[in-house]
Coordinates of C-alpha atoms in Angstrom, one line a residue:
Chain A
M1166 CA 99.8 233.0 149.1
K1167 CA 100.2 235.5 146.3
N1168 CA 103.0 237.1 148.2
Q1169 CA 104.8 233.8 148.6
I1170 CA 104.6 233.2 144.9
N1171 CA 105.9 236.7 144.3
I1172 CA 108.9 236.0 146.6
L1173 CA 109.6 232.7 144.9
F1174 CA 109.5 234.2 141.4
H1175 CA 111.9 237.0 142.4
G1176 CA 114.1 234.4 144.0
L1177 CA 114.2 232.4 140.8
L1178 CA 115.0 235.4 138.7
G1179 CA 117.8 236.3 141.1
S1180 CA 119.3 232.8 140.9
L1181 CA 119.1 232.8 137.2
R1182 CA 121.1 236.1 137.2
D1183 CA 123.7 234.5 139.6
L1184 CA 124.2 231.5 137.4
A1185 CA 124.1 233.2 134.0
P1186 CA 127.8 234.0 134.0
V1187 CA 128.9 230.4 134.5
I1188 CA 126.6 229.2 131.8
L1189 CA 127.8 231.9 129.4
V1190 CA 131.5 231.1 130.1
I1191 CA 131.0 227.4 129.5
A1192 CA 128.9 228.0 126.3
F1193 CA 131.5 230.5 125.0
F1194 CA 134.4 228.2 125.4
Q1195 CA 132.6 225.2 124.1
L1196 CA 131.4 226.9 120.9
A1197 CA 134.0 229.5 120.2
V1198 CA 137.3 228.1 121.5
V1199 CA 137.1 224.3 121.7
Q1200 CA 134.6 224.5 118.8
Q1201 CA 132.6 221.4 119.7
P1202 CA 128.8 221.1 119.9
I1203 CA 127.4 220.8 123.4
P1204 CA 126.8 217.1 124.2
D1205 CA 123.4 216.3 125.6
L1206 CA 121.7 219.7 125.5
G1207 CA 118.5 218.4 127.1
G1208 CA 120.4 217.0 130.1
L1209 CA 122.3 220.2 130.4
L1210 CA 119.2 222.3 130.5
A1211 CA 117.5 220.0 133.0
G1212 CA 120.6 220.1 135.2
T1213 CA 120.7 223.9 135.0
A1214 CA 117.0 224.1 135.9
L1215 CA 117.8 222.0 139.0
V1216 CA 120.7 224.3 140.0
V1217 CA 118.5 227.4 139.6
V1218 CA 115.6 226.0 141.7
G1219 CA 118.1 224.6 144.3
L1220 CA 119.9 228.0 144.7
T1221 CA 116.5 229.8 145.1
L1222 CA 115.4 227.4 147.9
F1223 CA 118.8 227.5 149.6
V1224 CA 118.8 231.3 149.7
R1225 CA 115.2 231.4 151.0
G1226 CA 116.1 228.8 153.6
L1227 CA 119.1 230.8 154.7
E1228 CA 116.9 233.7 155.6
M1229 CA 114.2 231.6 157.3
G1230 CA 116.3 228.9 159.0
L1231 CA 120.1 229.0 159.1
F1232 CA 120.6 232.7 159.9
P1233 CA 117.9 232.8 162.7
I1234 CA 119.2 229.6 164.3
G1235 CA 122.8 230.9 164.4
E1236 CA 121.8 234.3 165.8
A1237 CA 119.3 232.9 168.3
M1238 CA 121.8 230.4 169.7
A1239 CA 124.5 233.1 170.0
Y1240 CA 122.0 235.4 171.9
A1241 CA 121.0 232.5 174.1
F1242 CA 124.6 231.6 175.0
A1243 CA 125.4 235.3 175.7
R1244 CA 122.3 235.7 177.9
K1245 CA 123.1 232.5 179.8
G1246 CA 126.5 234.1 180.5
S1247 CA 128.3 230.8 180.4
L1248 CA 131.6 231.2 178.6
M1249 CA 132.6 227.6 179.0
W1250 CA 129.4 226.3 177.2
L1251 CA 129.8 228.8 174.4
L1252 CA 133.4 227.6 173.8
V1253 CA 132.4 224.0 174.0
F1254 CA 129.7 224.6 171.5
A1255 CA 132.1 226.4 169.2
F1256 CA 134.5 223.5 169.3
A1257 CA 131.8 220.9 168.8
L1258 CA 130.5 222.8 165.8
G1259 CA 133.9 223.3 164.2
F1260 CA 135.0 219.7 164.8
G1261 CA 131.7 218.1 164.0
T1262 CA 131.0 219.9 160.8
T1263 CA 134.5 219.4 159.5
V1264 CA 135.3 215.8 160.2
A1265 CA 132.5 214.6 158.0
E1266 CA 132.8 217.3 155.3
P1267 CA 132.7 215.5 151.9
A1268 CA 135.2 217.9 150.3
L1269 CA 137.7 217.2 153.1
I1270 CA 137.2 213.4 152.8
A1271 CA 137.9 213.6 149.1
V1272 CA 141.1 215.7 149.6
A1273 CA 142.3 213.5 152.5
N1274 CA 141.9 210.3 150.4
E1275 CA 143.7 212.0 147.5
A1276 CA 146.5 213.0 149.7
A1277 CA 146.8 209.5 151.2
R1278 CA 147.0 208.1 147.7
V1279 CA 149.7 210.5 146.8
A1280 CA 151.7 209.8 149.9
S1281 CA 151.4 206.0 149.4
D1282 CA 152.4 206.2 145.8
S1283 CA 155.5 208.2 146.6
R1284 CA 156.3 205.7 149.5
L1285 CA 156.1 208.3 152.2
I1286 CA 153.8 206.0 154.2
A1287 CA 153.7 202.3 154.3
A1288 CA 152.0 200.6 151.4
G1289 CA 148.6 199.0 151.8
D1290 CA 145.0 200.1 152.5
A1291 CA 145.3 200.1 156.3
A1292 CA 148.2 202.6 156.3
R1293 CA 146.5 204.7 153.7
H1294 CA 143.2 204.7 155.7
D1295 CA 145.0 205.7 158.9
Y1296 CA 146.8 208.5 157.2
A1297 CA 143.6 209.9 155.6
L1298 CA 141.8 209.6 158.9
G1299 CA 144.6 211.3 160.7
L1300 CA 144.5 214.2 158.2
R1301 CA 140.8 214.6 158.7
I1302 CA 141.0 214.6 162.4
T1303 CA 143.9 217.1 162.3
V1304 CA 141.9 219.5 160.1
A1305 CA 138.7 219.1 162.2
L1306 CA 140.7 219.8 165.4
A1307 CA 142.1 222.9 163.7
V1308 CA 138.7 224.2 162.8
G1309 CA 137.4 223.5 166.3
V1310 CA 140.3 225.4 167.8
A1311 CA 139.8 228.2 165.2
L1312 CA 136.2 228.7 166.2
V1313 CA 137.0 228.7 170.0
L1314 CA 139.8 231.3 169.4
G1315 CA 137.5 233.3 167.1
M1316 CA 134.6 233.3 169.6
F1317 CA 137.0 234.3 172.4
R1318 CA 138.2 237.2 170.3
I1319 CA 134.7 238.4 169.7
L1320 CA 134.0 238.4 173.4
K1321 CA 137.2 240.3 174.1
G1322 CA 136.9 242.6 171.1
W1323 CA 140.5 242.1 170.0
P1324 CA 141.3 243.2 166.5
V1325 CA 141.3 240.3 164.0
Q1326 CA 144.4 241.3 162.1
Y1327 CA 146.9 240.6 164.9
F1328 CA 145.7 237.0 165.0
I1329 CA 145.8 236.6 161.3
M1330 CA 149.2 238.1 160.9
G1331 CA 150.5 236.0 163.7
G1332 CA 148.9 232.9 162.1
Y1333 CA 150.5 233.5 158.8
A1334 CA 153.9 234.1 160.4
G1335 CA 153.2 230.6 161.9
V1336 CA 152.4 229.2 158.5
M1337 CA 155.7 230.6 157.1
V1338 CA 157.8 229.2 159.9
M1339 CA 156.1 225.8 159.5
T1340 CA 156.7 225.9 155.8
L1341 CA 160.4 225.9 156.5
F1342 CA 160.3 222.8 158.6
A1343 CA 157.5 220.7 157.0
P1344 CA 158.3 218.1 154.4
P1345 CA 157.7 219.5 150.9
S1346 CA 155.1 216.9 150.0
I1347 CA 152.7 218.1 152.7
I1348 CA 152.9 221.8 151.9
G1349 CA 150.6 222.0 148.9
I1350 CA 148.0 219.9 150.6
A1351 CA 148.3 221.9 153.8
Y1352 CA 147.8 225.2 152.0
D1353 CA 144.8 223.9 150.2
S1354 CA 143.2 222.4 153.3
G1355 CA 142.4 225.8 154.6
G1356 CA 140.1 226.4 151.6
V1357 CA 138.2 223.1 151.6
T1358 CA 137.0 223.2 155.2
T1359 CA 134.4 225.9 154.9
S1360 CA 131.3 224.3 153.4
T1361 CA 128.1 225.9 152.1
I1362 CA 126.2 225.2 155.3
T1363 CA 128.9 226.0 157.8
V1364 CA 129.7 229.4 156.4
P1365 CA 126.3 231.0 156.9
L1366 CA 125.9 229.3 160.2
V1367 CA 129.2 230.4 161.6
T1368 CA 128.7 233.9 160.1
A1369 CA 125.3 234.2 161.9
L1370 CA 126.9 233.0 165.1
G1371 CA 129.7 235.6 165.0
V1372 CA 127.4 238.4 164.1
G1373 CA 124.8 237.3 166.7
L1374 CA 127.4 237.1 169.4
A1375 CA 128.9 240.5 168.5
S1376 CA 125.5 242.2 168.5
S1377 CA 124.5 240.7 171.8
I1378 CA 127.5 242.2 173.6
K1379 CA 127.5 245.8 174.5
G1380 CA 130.2 247.8 172.8
R1381 CA 130.9 245.3 170.0
N1382 CA 130.2 246.2 166.4
P1383 CA 128.7 243.3 164.4
L1384 CA 130.6 244.3 161.3
V1385 CA 134.0 244.8 162.9
D1386 CA 133.8 242.1 165.6
G1387 CA 131.3 239.6 164.1
F1388 CA 133.1 238.6 161.0
G1389 CA 136.5 236.9 161.0
L1390 CA 135.5 233.4 162.2
I1391 CA 135.8 231.9 158.7
A1392 CA 139.2 233.5 158.3
F1393 CA 140.4 231.7 161.5
A1394 CA 138.9 228.5 160.2
S1395 CA 140.8 228.7 156.9
L1396 CA 144.1 229.6 158.6
T1397 CA 144.6 227.1 161.4
P1398 CA 144.3 223.9 159.2
M1399 CA 147.4 225.0 157.3
I1400 CA 149.5 225.1 160.5
F1401 CA 147.9 221.9 161.9
V1402 CA 148.3 219.9 158.7
M1403 CA 152.0 220.9 158.4
I1404 CA 152.6 219.9 162.0
Y1405 CA 150.9 216.6 161.3
G1406 CA 153.1 216.1 158.2
T1407 CA 156.2 216.9 160.2
L1408 CA 155.3 214.3 162.8
V1409 CA 154.0 211.6 160.6
L1410 CA 156.1 211.7 157.4
Chain B
M1378 CA 112.3 209.6 134.2
T1379 CA 112.3 207.1 137.2
A1380 CA 116.1 206.9 137.0
W1381 CA 116.2 210.7 137.1
L1382 CA 113.9 210.9 140.1
L1383 CA 115.8 208.2 141.9
S1384 CA 119.1 210.0 141.4
L1385 CA 117.4 213.2 142.7
L1386 CA 116.2 211.3 145.8
S1387 CA 119.6 209.8 146.5
A1388 CA 121.1 213.3 146.2
I1389 CA 118.7 214.5 148.8
A1390 CA 119.6 211.5 151.0
H1391 CA 123.3 212.3 150.6
T1392 CA 122.8 215.9 151.6
V1393 CA 120.7 214.9 154.6
R1394 CA 123.5 212.6 155.7
D1395 CA 126.1 215.4 155.4
V1396 CA 124.0 217.8 157.3
L1397 CA 123.0 215.4 160.0
P1398 CA 126.0 216.1 162.3
I1399 CA 125.4 219.8 162.0
A1400 CA 121.8 219.5 162.9
A1401 CA 122.6 217.1 165.8
I1402 CA 125.0 219.6 167.3
L1403 CA 122.7 222.6 166.9
F1404 CA 119.6 220.9 168.3
G1405 CA 121.6 218.9 170.9
F1406 CA 123.0 222.1 172.4
Q1407 CA 119.6 223.8 172.1
W1408 CA 117.8 221.2 174.1
L1409 CA 120.5 220.0 176.5
V1410 CA 122.4 223.2 177.3
I1411 CA 120.3 226.2 176.4
R1412 CA 117.1 224.5 177.4
K1413 CA 114.8 227.1 176.1
P1414 CA 112.4 226.8 173.2
M1415 CA 113.8 228.0 169.9
P1416 CA 112.0 231.2 168.8
N1417 CA 109.8 230.6 165.7
L1418 CA 110.7 226.9 165.7
K1419 CA 108.3 226.0 162.9
K1420 CA 109.6 228.7 160.6
V1421 CA 113.3 227.7 161.3
L1422 CA 112.6 224.1 160.6
I1423 CA 110.9 224.9 157.3
G1424 CA 113.9 227.0 156.5
F1425 CA 116.2 224.2 157.4
I1426 CA 114.3 221.9 155.1
Y1427 CA 114.5 224.5 152.3
V1428 CA 118.3 224.7 152.8
L1429 CA 118.6 220.9 152.6
V1430 CA 116.4 220.3 149.6
G1431 CA 117.8 223.4 147.8
L1432 CA 121.4 222.4 148.4
A1433 CA 120.7 218.8 147.2
L1434 CA 119.0 220.1 144.0
F1435 CA 121.9 222.5 143.5
L1436 CA 124.6 219.8 143.8
E1437 CA 122.6 217.3 141.7
G1438 CA 122.1 219.9 139.0
L1439 CA 125.8 220.8 139.0
N1440 CA 126.8 217.1 138.8
Q1441 CA 124.4 216.5 136.0
A1442 CA 125.1 219.5 133.9
L1443 CA 127.9 221.9 134.7
F1444 CA 130.6 219.8 136.3
P1445 CA 130.9 217.2 133.5
L1446 CA 131.0 219.9 130.9
G1447 CA 133.4 222.1 132.9
K1448 CA 135.7 219.2 133.6
L1449 CA 135.5 218.1 130.0
M1450 CA 136.4 221.6 129.0
A1451 CA 139.4 221.7 131.4
Q1452 CA 140.6 218.4 129.8
Q1453 CA 140.1 219.7 126.3
L1454 CA 141.9 223.0 127.0
T1455 CA 144.8 221.2 128.6
D1456 CA 144.9 218.5 125.9
P1457 CA 148.4 218.4 124.3
A1458 CA 146.8 218.5 120.8
F1459 CA 145.0 221.7 121.7
I1460 CA 147.9 223.5 123.3
Y1461 CA 150.9 222.2 121.3
G1462 CA 149.0 221.7 117.9
A1463 CA 150.1 225.1 116.6
L1464 CA 153.6 224.7 117.9
Q1465 CA 154.2 221.3 116.3
A1466 CA 152.9 222.7 113.0
T1467 CA 155.8 225.1 113.1
G1468 CA 158.3 222.4 113.9
H1469 CA 158.7 223.0 117.7
T1470 CA 158.2 220.5 120.5
A1471 CA 156.1 220.7 123.6
Q1472 CA 159.3 221.3 125.7
Q1473 CA 159.8 224.6 123.8
A1474 CA 156.4 225.8 124.7
H1475 CA 156.3 229.4 125.9
W1476 CA 154.1 230.4 128.8
W1477 CA 152.0 232.4 126.3
D1478 CA 151.1 229.2 124.4
Y1479 CA 148.7 228.4 127.3
R1480 CA 146.7 231.7 126.8
W1481 CA 143.3 230.0 126.4
V1482 CA 143.9 228.2 129.7
Y1483 CA 144.5 231.5 131.5
L1484 CA 141.4 233.0 130.0
F1485 CA 139.3 230.0 130.9
A1486 CA 140.8 230.0 134.4
A1487 CA 140.0 233.7 134.9
M1488 CA 136.5 233.5 133.5
I1489 CA 135.6 230.3 135.3
G1490 CA 136.9 231.7 138.6
F1491 CA 134.9 234.9 138.2
S1492 CA 131.7 233.3 137.2
C1493 CA 131.9 230.4 139.7
S1494 CA 132.4 232.8 142.6
L1495 CA 129.3 234.8 141.6
A1496 CA 127.3 231.5 141.7
E1497 CA 128.8 230.4 145.1
P1498 CA 125.9 230.1 147.6
A1499 CA 128.2 230.6 150.7
L1500 CA 129.4 233.9 149.2
I1501 CA 125.8 235.0 148.6
A1502 CA 125.1 234.3 152.2
V1503 CA 128.0 236.3 153.6
A1504 CA 127.3 239.2 151.2
M1505 CA 123.7 239.3 152.4
K1506 CA 124.7 239.3 156.0
A1507 CA 127.4 241.9 155.5
H1508 CA 124.9 244.2 153.7
Q1509 CA 122.4 243.8 156.5
V1510 CA 124.9 244.3 159.3
S1511 CA 126.7 247.3 157.7
G1512 CA 123.4 249.1 157.3
G1513 CA 123.8 249.1 153.5
T1514 CA 127.4 250.5 153.2
V1515 CA 128.7 247.2 152.0
G1516 CA 126.9 246.4 148.8
V1517 CA 125.9 242.8 148.0
W1518 CA 127.0 243.0 144.4
G1519 CA 130.0 245.2 145.1
L1520 CA 131.4 242.6 147.6
R1521 CA 130.6 239.7 145.3
I1522 CA 132.2 241.2 142.3
A1523 CA 135.3 242.2 144.3
V1524 CA 135.6 238.6 145.5
A1525 CA 135.0 237.2 142.0
I1526 CA 137.8 239.4 140.6
G1527 CA 140.0 238.2 143.4
A1528 CA 139.2 234.5 142.7
A1529 CA 139.7 235.0 139.0
T1530 CA 143.1 236.5 139.6
G1531 CA 144.0 233.8 142.1
I1532 CA 143.2 230.9 139.7
T1533 CA 144.9 232.6 136.8
L1534 CA 148.1 233.1 138.9
G1535 CA 147.9 229.5 140.1
V1536 CA 147.7 228.3 136.5
F1537 CA 150.6 230.5 135.5
R1538 CA 152.5 229.0 138.5
I1539 CA 151.8 225.4 137.3
V1540 CA 152.9 226.4 133.7
T1541 CA 156.1 228.1 134.9
G1542 CA 156.8 225.7 137.8
T1543 CA 157.7 228.4 140.3
P1544 CA 157.4 227.5 144.0
L1545 CA 154.0 228.1 145.6
H1546 CA 155.3 229.6 148.8
Y1547 CA 156.8 232.6 147.0
Y1548 CA 153.4 233.6 145.7
I1549 CA 151.8 233.1 149.1
I1550 CA 154.5 235.1 150.9
I1551 CA 154.3 238.0 148.5
G1552 CA 150.5 237.9 148.7
Y1553 CA 150.5 238.1 152.4
I1554 CA 153.0 241.0 152.4
I1555 CA 150.5 242.9 150.1
V1556 CA 147.7 241.9 152.5
M1557 CA 149.6 243.2 155.5
I1558 CA 150.3 246.6 153.8
Q1559 CA 146.7 246.9 152.8
T1560 CA 145.5 246.0 156.3
A1561 CA 147.4 249.1 157.6
F1562 CA 145.6 251.4 155.2
A1563 CA 142.1 249.9 154.6
P1564 CA 139.0 251.1 156.5
R1565 CA 139.0 249.3 159.8
M1566 CA 135.4 247.9 159.4
I1567 CA 136.2 246.0 156.2
I1568 CA 139.2 244.0 157.5
P1569 CA 137.4 241.1 159.2
L1570 CA 135.0 240.7 156.2
A1571 CA 137.9 240.8 153.7
Y1572 CA 139.7 238.1 155.7
D1573 CA 136.6 236.0 155.7
S1574 CA 136.0 236.4 152.0
G1575 CA 138.9 234.2 151.0
G1576 CA 137.6 231.1 152.8
V1577 CA 134.1 231.7 151.5
T1578 CA 134.9 231.6 147.8
T1579 CA 136.3 228.2 147.8
S1580 CA 133.2 226.1 148.2
T1581 CA 130.7 223.9 146.3
V1582 CA 131.0 225.4 142.8
T1583 CA 134.6 226.5 142.5
V1584 CA 136.6 223.7 144.1
P1585 CA 135.7 220.8 141.8
L1586 CA 136.3 222.8 138.6
V1587 CA 139.5 224.4 139.8
T1588 CA 140.9 221.0 141.0
A1589 CA 140.1 219.4 137.6
L1590 CA 141.9 222.3 135.9
G1591 CA 144.9 222.1 138.1
L1592 CA 145.4 218.4 138.0
G1593 CA 144.7 218.3 134.2
L1594 CA 147.3 221.0 133.6
A1595 CA 149.9 219.6 135.9
S1596 CA 149.8 216.2 134.1
V1597 CA 150.2 217.8 130.7
V1598 CA 152.8 220.5 131.1
P1599 CA 156.3 218.9 130.6
G1600 CA 158.2 218.5 133.8
R1601 CA 155.3 219.0 136.2
S1602 CA 153.9 216.3 138.5
P1603 CA 150.2 216.4 139.4
L1604 CA 151.3 215.2 142.9
L1605 CA 153.5 218.1 143.6
D1606 CA 152.2 220.9 141.3
G1607 CA 148.5 220.0 141.1
F1608 CA 147.7 221.4 144.5
G1609 CA 147.9 225.0 145.4
L1610 CA 145.3 226.5 143.1
I1611 CA 142.9 226.6 146.0
A1612 CA 145.4 228.4 148.3
L1613 CA 145.8 231.2 145.8
T1614 CA 142.1 231.4 145.3
V1615 CA 141.7 231.9 149.0
L1616 CA 144.4 234.6 149.1
C1617 CA 143.6 237.0 146.2
P1618 CA 140.1 237.9 147.3
L1619 CA 141.6 239.4 150.5
V1620 CA 143.5 241.9 148.3
T1621 CA 140.6 242.8 146.0
V1622 CA 138.0 243.2 148.8
M1623 CA 140.3 245.6 150.7
E1624 CA 140.9 247.4 147.5
Y1625 CA 137.2 247.6 146.9
A1626 CA 136.6 249.1 150.4
Q1627 CA 139.4 251.6 149.8
L1628 CA 138.0 252.7 146.5
S1629 CA 134.5 253.1 147.8
H1630 CA 135.8 255.0 150.9
W1631 CA 137.8 257.3 148.6
R1632 CA 134.9 257.9 146.3
A1633 CA 132.6 258.7 149.2
K1634 CA 135.2 261.2 150.5
R1635 CA 135.6 262.9 147.2
R1636 CA 131.9 263.3 146.8
A1637 CA 131.5 264.8 150.3

């Protein structure tokens, strides 16, 4: 019990240190540059306390739950020796976690509003809804494909840079053909797909898979899945834009 | 107090709803395909609950405290009165503004990018894993600070791009040329991690603040449209950490060699 409290206390201190820079920056700009008093100081402190406690619990939960789940499942798939199931799992995880991702829903709705305002798609809620849903499914497919490719790469031990360079060549080529109004959204869509829960999980899966295969190095072969997942949505969204707009 | 508790509970309910598909996929495959008991099931479940509750509190706290203030600040710093006030005092118009007149916005962009990246839970997770897997050669703080410098650079460049109105893809193309050159020279073991670090930085904390800054700025600077110019900050925030993380690896490699 004493040990638990000790861990928690250290965790809280660590989170406080992680968050101190943001608080300092905001306080500095508010007081020194904009020169306005901080509105609702009590609410600000209460909110900051929530952030600190939340981050502490999250990091503790990562070590206890998310990392072990990801690694255990990667080991189990490797031992089962079924390539097909591993890839189906990778696709389901990528597609499933992305299609319902709140950040992506927000960006897709925003993009639909923009497209509708500039008359790129038909006016009306139905057309806007279809367009936003199409974007979300496109990005989710892209992340699913990225994880399948990424897992396959770990199994084969291929160097990550060839894929990434090839991928960016693809992005550049698509930029030439895609309508200009989709490019900014496409470029940003790579960044919004990787959420706070997906990242640790996918990292643990990659590292777990790489360490359960003989001859793979978890550092060299285990990382790289996130990079794939932030690359493919750019290409897929530009293709979607070219087809739809 | 009750209202506060209620909003806390609804935040937890929201997070549970967002995490439900992930949990369904994980446990579905565990029971239907792997068909073996999960090792340490109890501990894993407790950890999962910690993650859920922790993330909910984290997001709720951000929404209550830091986001409103940060967004307000982005608005205040991009307020025409704040940027063009000094200019108009000397008889110039907003159209004559020089890129340097936005200096506080650049400083804010850089500092908010740096500090938000340090607070980003996904980056903490990846740094912890990389530290463990590399047997300690990749330092948790070294990696996080390298990424934070990259994110700060990316956001500042993005703000400069909105102010000057230069096309986004030039920045991206030049960035990737630098990344390709660095890839040829960087220590091989850091490359996948460096590539991952870009996607990792743009998560819960950074995206909302950066988006507010970009859209605010694009609607204030003369001749910019938030629709065309407001996007793209995230893309540069994903790109620049690749450069700084590889640079960090090269520097530590070089220092280790010099010491030997």
